[in-house]
mmCIF file of C-alpha atoms in Angstrom:
data_model
loop_
_atom_site.group_PDB
_atom_site.id
_atom_site.type_symbol
_atom_site.label_atom_id
_atom_site.label_comp_id
_atom_site.label_asym_id
_atom_site.label_seq_id
_atom_site.Cartn_x
_atom_site.Cartn_y
_atom_site.Cartn_z
ATOM 1 C CA UNK A 61 -16.594 -13.646 -3.637
ATOM 2 C CA UNK A 62 -17.603 -10.781 -1.397
ATOM 3 C CA UNK A 63 -16.136 -7.301 -1.027
ATOM 4 C CA UNK A 64 -15.093 -8.068 2.564
ATOM 5 C CA UNK A 65 -12.800 -10.840 1.235
ATOM 6 C CA UNK A 66 -10.715 -8.400 -0.816
ATOM 7 C CA UNK A 67 -11.120 -4.993 0.791
ATOM 8 C CA UNK A 68 -8.377 -3.208 2.699
ATOM 9 C CA UNK A 69 -9.354 -2.753 6.324
ATOM 10 C CA UNK A 70 -8.184 0.149 8.504
ATOM 11 C CA UNK A 71 -7.314 2.384 5.537
ATOM 12 C CA UNK A 72 -5.535 5.694 5.950
ATOM 13 C CA UNK A 73 -8.113 8.431 6.480
ATOM 14 C CA UNK A 74 -8.238 12.158 7.017
ATOM 15 C CA UNK A 75 -10.528 14.546 8.874
ATOM 16 C CA UNK A 76 -12.520 17.232 7.038
ATOM 17 C CA UNK A 77 -10.920 19.773 9.385
ATOM 18 C CA UNK A 78 -7.382 18.906 8.326
ATOM 19 C CA UNK A 79 -5.672 20.769 5.515
ATOM 20 C CA UNK A 80 -4.341 20.122 2.031
ATOM 21 C CA UNK A 81 -0.713 19.800 3.268
ATOM 22 C CA UNK A 82 -1.889 17.173 5.761
ATOM 23 C CA UNK A 83 -3.487 15.122 2.964
ATOM 24 C CA UNK A 84 -0.460 15.552 0.728
ATOM 25 C CA UNK A 85 1.864 14.344 3.477
ATOM 26 C CA UNK A 86 -0.201 11.187 4.110
ATOM 27 C CA UNK A 87 -0.415 10.411 0.397
ATOM 28 C CA UNK A 88 3.310 10.906 -0.123
ATOM 29 C CA UNK A 89 4.366 8.955 2.963
ATOM 30 C CA UNK A 90 2.152 5.929 2.367
ATOM 31 C CA UNK A 91 1.865 5.925 -1.427
ATOM 32 C CA UNK A 92 -1.906 6.331 -1.635
ATOM 33 C CA UNK A 93 -3.834 8.393 -4.162
ATOM 34 C CA UNK A 94 -7.136 8.811 -2.342
ATOM 35 C CA UNK A 95 -8.240 9.191 1.253
ATOM 36 C CA UNK A 96 -11.652 8.629 2.810
ATOM 37 C CA UNK A 97 -12.677 11.679 4.817
ATOM 38 C CA UNK A 98 -14.019 10.633 8.197
ATOM 39 C CA UNK A 99 -15.578 12.595 11.055
ATOM 40 C CA UNK A 100 -16.334 10.778 14.315
ATOM 41 C CA UNK A 101 -16.123 7.431 12.523
ATOM 42 C CA UNK A 102 -18.618 8.499 9.866
ATOM 43 C CA UNK A 103 -17.675 8.758 6.192
ATOM 44 C CA UNK A 104 -18.342 12.287 4.939
ATOM 45 C CA UNK A 105 -16.394 12.316 1.667
ATOM 46 C CA UNK A 106 -13.245 11.349 -0.214
ATOM 47 C CA UNK A 107 -10.282 13.409 -1.335
ATOM 48 C CA UNK A 108 -7.869 12.509 -4.122
ATOM 49 C CA UNK A 109 -4.631 13.825 -5.566
ATOM 50 C CA UNK A 110 -6.708 15.262 -8.401
ATOM 51 C CA UNK A 111 -8.876 17.176 -5.937
ATOM 52 C CA UNK A 112 -5.763 18.652 -4.347
ATOM 53 C CA UNK A 113 -4.275 19.550 -7.740
ATOM 54 C CA UNK A 114 -7.473 21.327 -8.789
ATOM 55 C CA UNK A 115 -7.557 23.268 -5.538
ATOM 56 C CA UNK A 116 -3.928 24.331 -5.795
ATOM 57 C CA UNK A 117 -2.996 27.606 -7.542
ATOM 58 C CA UNK A 118 -1.813 27.301 -11.141
ATOM 59 C CA UNK A 119 1.917 27.483 -11.903
ATOM 60 C CA UNK A 120 1.068 30.624 -13.869
ATOM 61 C CA UNK A 121 -0.257 32.376 -10.764
ATOM 62 C CA UNK A 122 1.272 35.624 -9.576
ATOM 63 C CA UNK A 123 1.307 34.390 -5.980
ATOM 64 C CA UNK A 124 4.674 33.942 -4.325
ATOM 65 C CA UNK A 125 5.734 30.573 -2.925
ATOM 66 C CA UNK A 126 5.070 31.868 0.561
ATOM 67 C CA UNK A 127 1.587 33.023 -0.365
ATOM 68 C CA UNK A 128 0.760 29.681 -1.992
ATOM 69 C CA UNK A 129 2.000 27.789 1.064
ATOM 70 C CA UNK A 130 -0.120 30.004 3.287
ATOM 71 C CA UNK A 131 -3.257 29.493 1.164
ATOM 72 C CA UNK A 132 -2.863 25.725 1.053
ATOM 73 C CA UNK A 133 -2.233 25.558 4.788
ATOM 74 C CA UNK A 134 -5.515 27.390 5.370
ATOM 75 C CA UNK A 135 -7.580 25.266 2.946
ATOM 76 C CA UNK A 136 -9.480 22.570 4.796
ATOM 77 C CA UNK A 137 -10.222 19.183 3.288
ATOM 78 C CA UNK A 138 -13.947 19.854 3.650
ATOM 79 C CA UNK A 139 -13.586 22.542 0.968
ATOM 80 C CA UNK A 140 -12.007 20.300 -1.679
ATOM 81 C CA UNK A 141 -13.330 16.797 -0.929
ATOM 82 C CA UNK A 142 -15.990 14.984 -2.940
ATOM 83 C CA UNK A 143 -19.107 14.764 -0.814
ATOM 84 C CA UNK A 144 -21.582 11.870 -0.903
ATOM 85 C CA UNK A 145 -19.167 9.479 -2.673
ATOM 86 C CA UNK A 146 -20.291 6.166 -4.109
ATOM 87 C CA UNK A 147 -19.935 3.452 -1.469
ATOM 88 C CA UNK A 148 -20.492 -0.269 -1.160
ATOM 89 C CA UNK A 149 -21.309 -2.777 1.562
ATOM 90 C CA UNK A 150 -18.767 -5.393 2.698
ATOM 91 C CA UNK A 151 -21.449 -8.017 1.988
ATOM 92 C CA UNK A 152 -21.830 -6.974 -1.659
ATOM 93 C CA UNK A 153 -20.407 -9.183 -4.393
ATOM 94 C CA UNK A 154 -17.196 -8.147 -6.128
ATOM 95 C CA UNK A 155 -19.157 -7.996 -9.389
ATOM 96 C CA UNK A 156 -21.304 -5.258 -7.868
ATOM 97 C CA UNK A 157 -18.221 -3.278 -6.863
ATOM 98 C CA UNK A 158 -16.689 -3.675 -10.327
ATOM 99 C CA UNK A 159 -19.918 -2.587 -12.031
ATOM 100 C CA UNK A 160 -20.266 0.443 -9.757
ATOM 101 C CA UNK A 161 -16.682 1.527 -10.430
ATOM 102 C CA UNK A 162 -17.092 1.043 -14.161
ATOM 103 C CA UNK A 163 -20.468 2.754 -14.463
ATOM 104 C CA UNK A 164 -19.371 5.809 -12.493
ATOM 105 C CA UNK A 165 -15.702 5.918 -13.564
ATOM 106 C CA UNK A 166 -14.251 5.794 -10.050
ATOM 107 C CA UNK A 167 -11.035 4.076 -9.034
ATOM 108 C CA UNK A 168 -12.007 3.010 -5.529
ATOM 109 C CA UNK A 169 -15.000 2.654 -3.239
ATOM 110 C CA UNK A 170 -15.238 3.261 0.486
ATOM 111 C CA UNK A 171 -16.750 0.187 2.154
ATOM 112 C CA UNK A 172 -19.337 1.101 4.755
ATOM 113 C CA UNK A 173 -21.646 -0.601 7.227
ATOM 114 C CA UNK A 174 -24.407 1.867 7.924
ATOM 115 C CA UNK A 175 -22.438 5.100 7.767
ATOM 116 C CA UNK A 176 -19.303 3.660 9.395
ATOM 117 C CA UNK A 177 -16.204 3.191 7.249
ATOM 118 C CA UNK A 178 -14.877 -0.378 7.503
ATOM 119 C CA UNK A 179 -12.495 -0.467 4.526
ATOM 120 C CA UNK A 180 -11.841 0.457 0.920
ATOM 121 C CA UNK A 181 -11.730 -1.550 -2.291
ATOM 122 C CA UNK A 182 -9.806 -0.466 -5.392
ATOM 123 C CA UNK A 183 -9.569 -1.361 -9.066
ATOM 124 C CA UNK A 184 -6.346 -3.227 -8.260
ATOM 125 C CA UNK A 185 -8.232 -5.344 -5.710
ATOM 126 C CA UNK A 186 -10.818 -6.212 -8.372
ATOM 127 C CA UNK A 187 -8.107 -7.193 -10.878
ATOM 128 C CA UNK A 188 -6.364 -9.360 -8.263
ATOM 129 C CA UNK A 189 -9.696 -11.063 -7.580
ATOM 130 C CA UNK A 190 -10.189 -11.730 -11.290
ATOM 131 C CA UNK A 191 -6.760 -13.377 -11.433
ATOM 132 C CA UNK A 192 -7.556 -15.474 -8.350
ATOM 133 C CA UNK A 193 -10.985 -16.550 -9.580
ATOM 134 C CA UNK A 194 -9.610 -17.734 -12.912
ATOM 135 C CA UNK A 195 -6.596 -19.369 -11.288
ATOM 136 C CA UNK A 196 -3.939 -17.786 -13.489
ATOM 137 C CA UNK A 197 -1.257 -18.419 -10.874
ATOM 138 C CA UNK A 198 -2.359 -21.847 -9.586
ATOM 139 C CA UNK A 199 -0.350 -24.924 -10.634
ATOM 140 C CA UNK A 200 -2.113 -27.190 -13.113
ATOM 141 C CA UNK A 201 -3.552 -26.911 -16.607
ATOM 142 C CA UNK A 202 -5.934 -24.320 -18.010
ATOM 143 C CA UNK A 203 -7.929 -25.320 -21.077
ATOM 144 C CA UNK A 204 -10.027 -23.059 -23.264
ATOM 145 C CA UNK A 205 -12.821 -25.129 -24.801
ATOM 146 C CA UNK A 206 -15.487 -24.075 -27.284
ATOM 147 C CA UNK A 207 -18.835 -25.870 -27.292
ATOM 148 C CA UNK A 208 -22.417 -25.476 -28.429
ATOM 149 C CA UNK A 209 -24.377 -23.235 -26.091
ATOM 150 C CA UNK A 210 -26.723 -25.988 -24.981
ATOM 151 C CA UNK A 211 -27.878 -27.446 -21.654
ATOM 152 C CA UNK A 212 -25.596 -30.136 -20.272
ATOM 153 C CA UNK A 213 -22.362 -29.088 -22.001
ATOM 154 C CA UNK A 214 -20.599 -28.129 -18.774
ATOM 155 C CA UNK A 215 -21.728 -31.356 -17.108
ATOM 156 C CA UNK A 216 -20.435 -33.341 -20.063
ATOM 157 C CA UNK A 217 -16.979 -31.764 -19.915
ATOM 158 C CA UNK A 218 -16.899 -32.150 -16.132
ATOM 159 C CA UNK A 219 -17.763 -35.825 -16.513
ATOM 160 C CA UNK A 220 -14.871 -36.360 -18.912
ATOM 161 C CA UNK A 221 -12.448 -34.645 -16.552
ATOM 162 C CA UNK A 222 -13.626 -36.755 -13.622
ATOM 163 C CA UNK A 223 -12.898 -39.934 -15.611
ATOM 164 C CA UNK A 224 -9.218 -39.014 -15.419
ATOM 165 C CA UNK A 225 -9.349 -38.375 -11.644
ATOM 166 C CA UNK A 226 -8.663 -34.691 -12.218
ATOM 167 C CA UNK A 227 -10.350 -31.978 -10.189
ATOM 168 C CA UNK A 228 -11.754 -28.744 -11.618
ATOM 169 C CA UNK A 229 -10.252 -25.890 -9.616
ATOM 170 C CA UNK A 230 -11.581 -22.909 -11.594
ATOM 171 C CA UNK A 231 -14.138 -22.316 -14.318
ATOM 172 C CA UNK A 232 -15.522 -19.400 -16.310
ATOM 173 C CA UNK A 233 -17.981 -19.399 -19.194
ATOM 174 C CA UNK A 234 -18.117 -16.730 -21.891
ATOM 175 C CA UNK A 235 -21.330 -16.770 -23.877
ATOM 176 C CA UNK A 236 -21.392 -15.321 -27.377
ATOM 177 C CA UNK A 237 -24.275 -14.534 -29.655
ATOM 178 C CA UNK A 238 -23.450 -17.238 -32.178
ATOM 179 C CA UNK A 239 -24.824 -20.271 -30.370
ATOM 180 C CA UNK A 240 -21.341 -21.183 -29.141
ATOM 181 C CA UNK A 241 -19.774 -20.663 -25.720
ATOM 182 C CA UNK A 242 -16.203 -20.722 -24.488
ATOM 183 C CA UNK A 243 -15.315 -22.467 -21.236
ATOM 184 C CA UNK A 244 -12.053 -21.683 -19.458
ATOM 185 C CA UNK A 245 -11.369 -24.591 -17.119
ATOM 186 C CA UNK A 246 -8.524 -25.007 -14.652
ATOM 187 C CA UNK A 247 -7.678 -28.501 -13.404
ATOM 188 C CA UNK A 248 -5.144 -29.799 -10.891
ATOM 189 C CA UNK A 249 -3.191 -31.895 -13.398
ATOM 190 C CA UNK A 250 -0.327 -31.171 -15.767
ATOM 191 C CA UNK A 251 -0.221 -34.420 -17.749
ATOM 192 C CA UNK A 252 -3.404 -34.017 -19.809
ATOM 193 C CA UNK A 253 -2.632 -35.384 -23.287
ATOM 194 C CA UNK A 254 -5.149 -38.261 -23.080
ATOM 195 C CA UNK A 255 -7.753 -36.051 -21.445
ATOM 196 C CA UNK A 256 -7.411 -33.490 -24.223
ATOM 197 C CA UNK A 257 -7.927 -36.135 -26.893
ATOM 198 C CA UNK A 258 -11.030 -37.458 -25.157
ATOM 199 C CA UNK A 259 -12.451 -33.925 -25.019
ATOM 200 C CA UNK A 260 -11.850 -33.516 -28.748
ATOM 201 C CA UNK A 261 -13.347 -36.941 -29.512
ATOM 202 C CA UNK A 262 -16.486 -35.864 -27.630
ATOM 203 C CA UNK A 263 -16.997 -33.050 -30.148
ATOM 204 C CA UNK A 264 -15.516 -30.152 -28.254
ATOM 205 C CA UNK A 265 -12.976 -27.729 -29.742
ATOM 206 C CA UNK A 266 -9.870 -27.280 -27.621
ATOM 207 C CA UNK A 267 -8.783 -23.755 -28.514
ATOM 208 C CA UNK A 268 -5.901 -23.284 -26.139
ATOM 209 C CA UNK A 269 -4.016 -24.976 -23.326
ATOM 210 C CA UNK A 270 -1.476 -23.652 -20.858
ATOM 211 C CA UNK A 271 0.426 -25.462 -18.142
ATOM 212 C CA UNK A 272 1.228 -23.568 -14.955
ATOM 213 C CA UNK A 273 4.035 -25.023 -12.853
#
């Protein structure tokens, strides 16, 4: 799955020439924590609630409320934004986006084509994609099967499933370092008692089964 399939298009943005109160108002009104900073369609940075908090005077300051309001109103986003943020292409795989977020400890990525902002993708988008890919919400049966980590094991399980006229809707394989692998397989059937027994008779270990209605 590609980033363009899960990204949010036309995200809320802010100009580097706008001020901290402007950013705060957008974040409060629309419930967002971060804003891409865009100038003439080009991404020039990102600003987050944390950036605004760091730029705001401490509660222990001797400034009056009026003075604080004045200072914030004069502070432009260009002064507090993160420049040269990590970005990703809409044609990148979701795995690339997830790895980039994880490696650099960021919660979202601006999605750019060239230097033009075309969307954003967040950690929540990645988690939703994970749920979709594994089919946690799709009706049917999900089986967790352990097998030897050998060529042909997936084909063998798939062959057994096809004998019962069931269709594999989702699959993930987790490889361990013990010579065994775990397959999580979703199929479009809920009555699987005979199928499960055939899988066991073929030498596979059925670790877990869940039925989603």
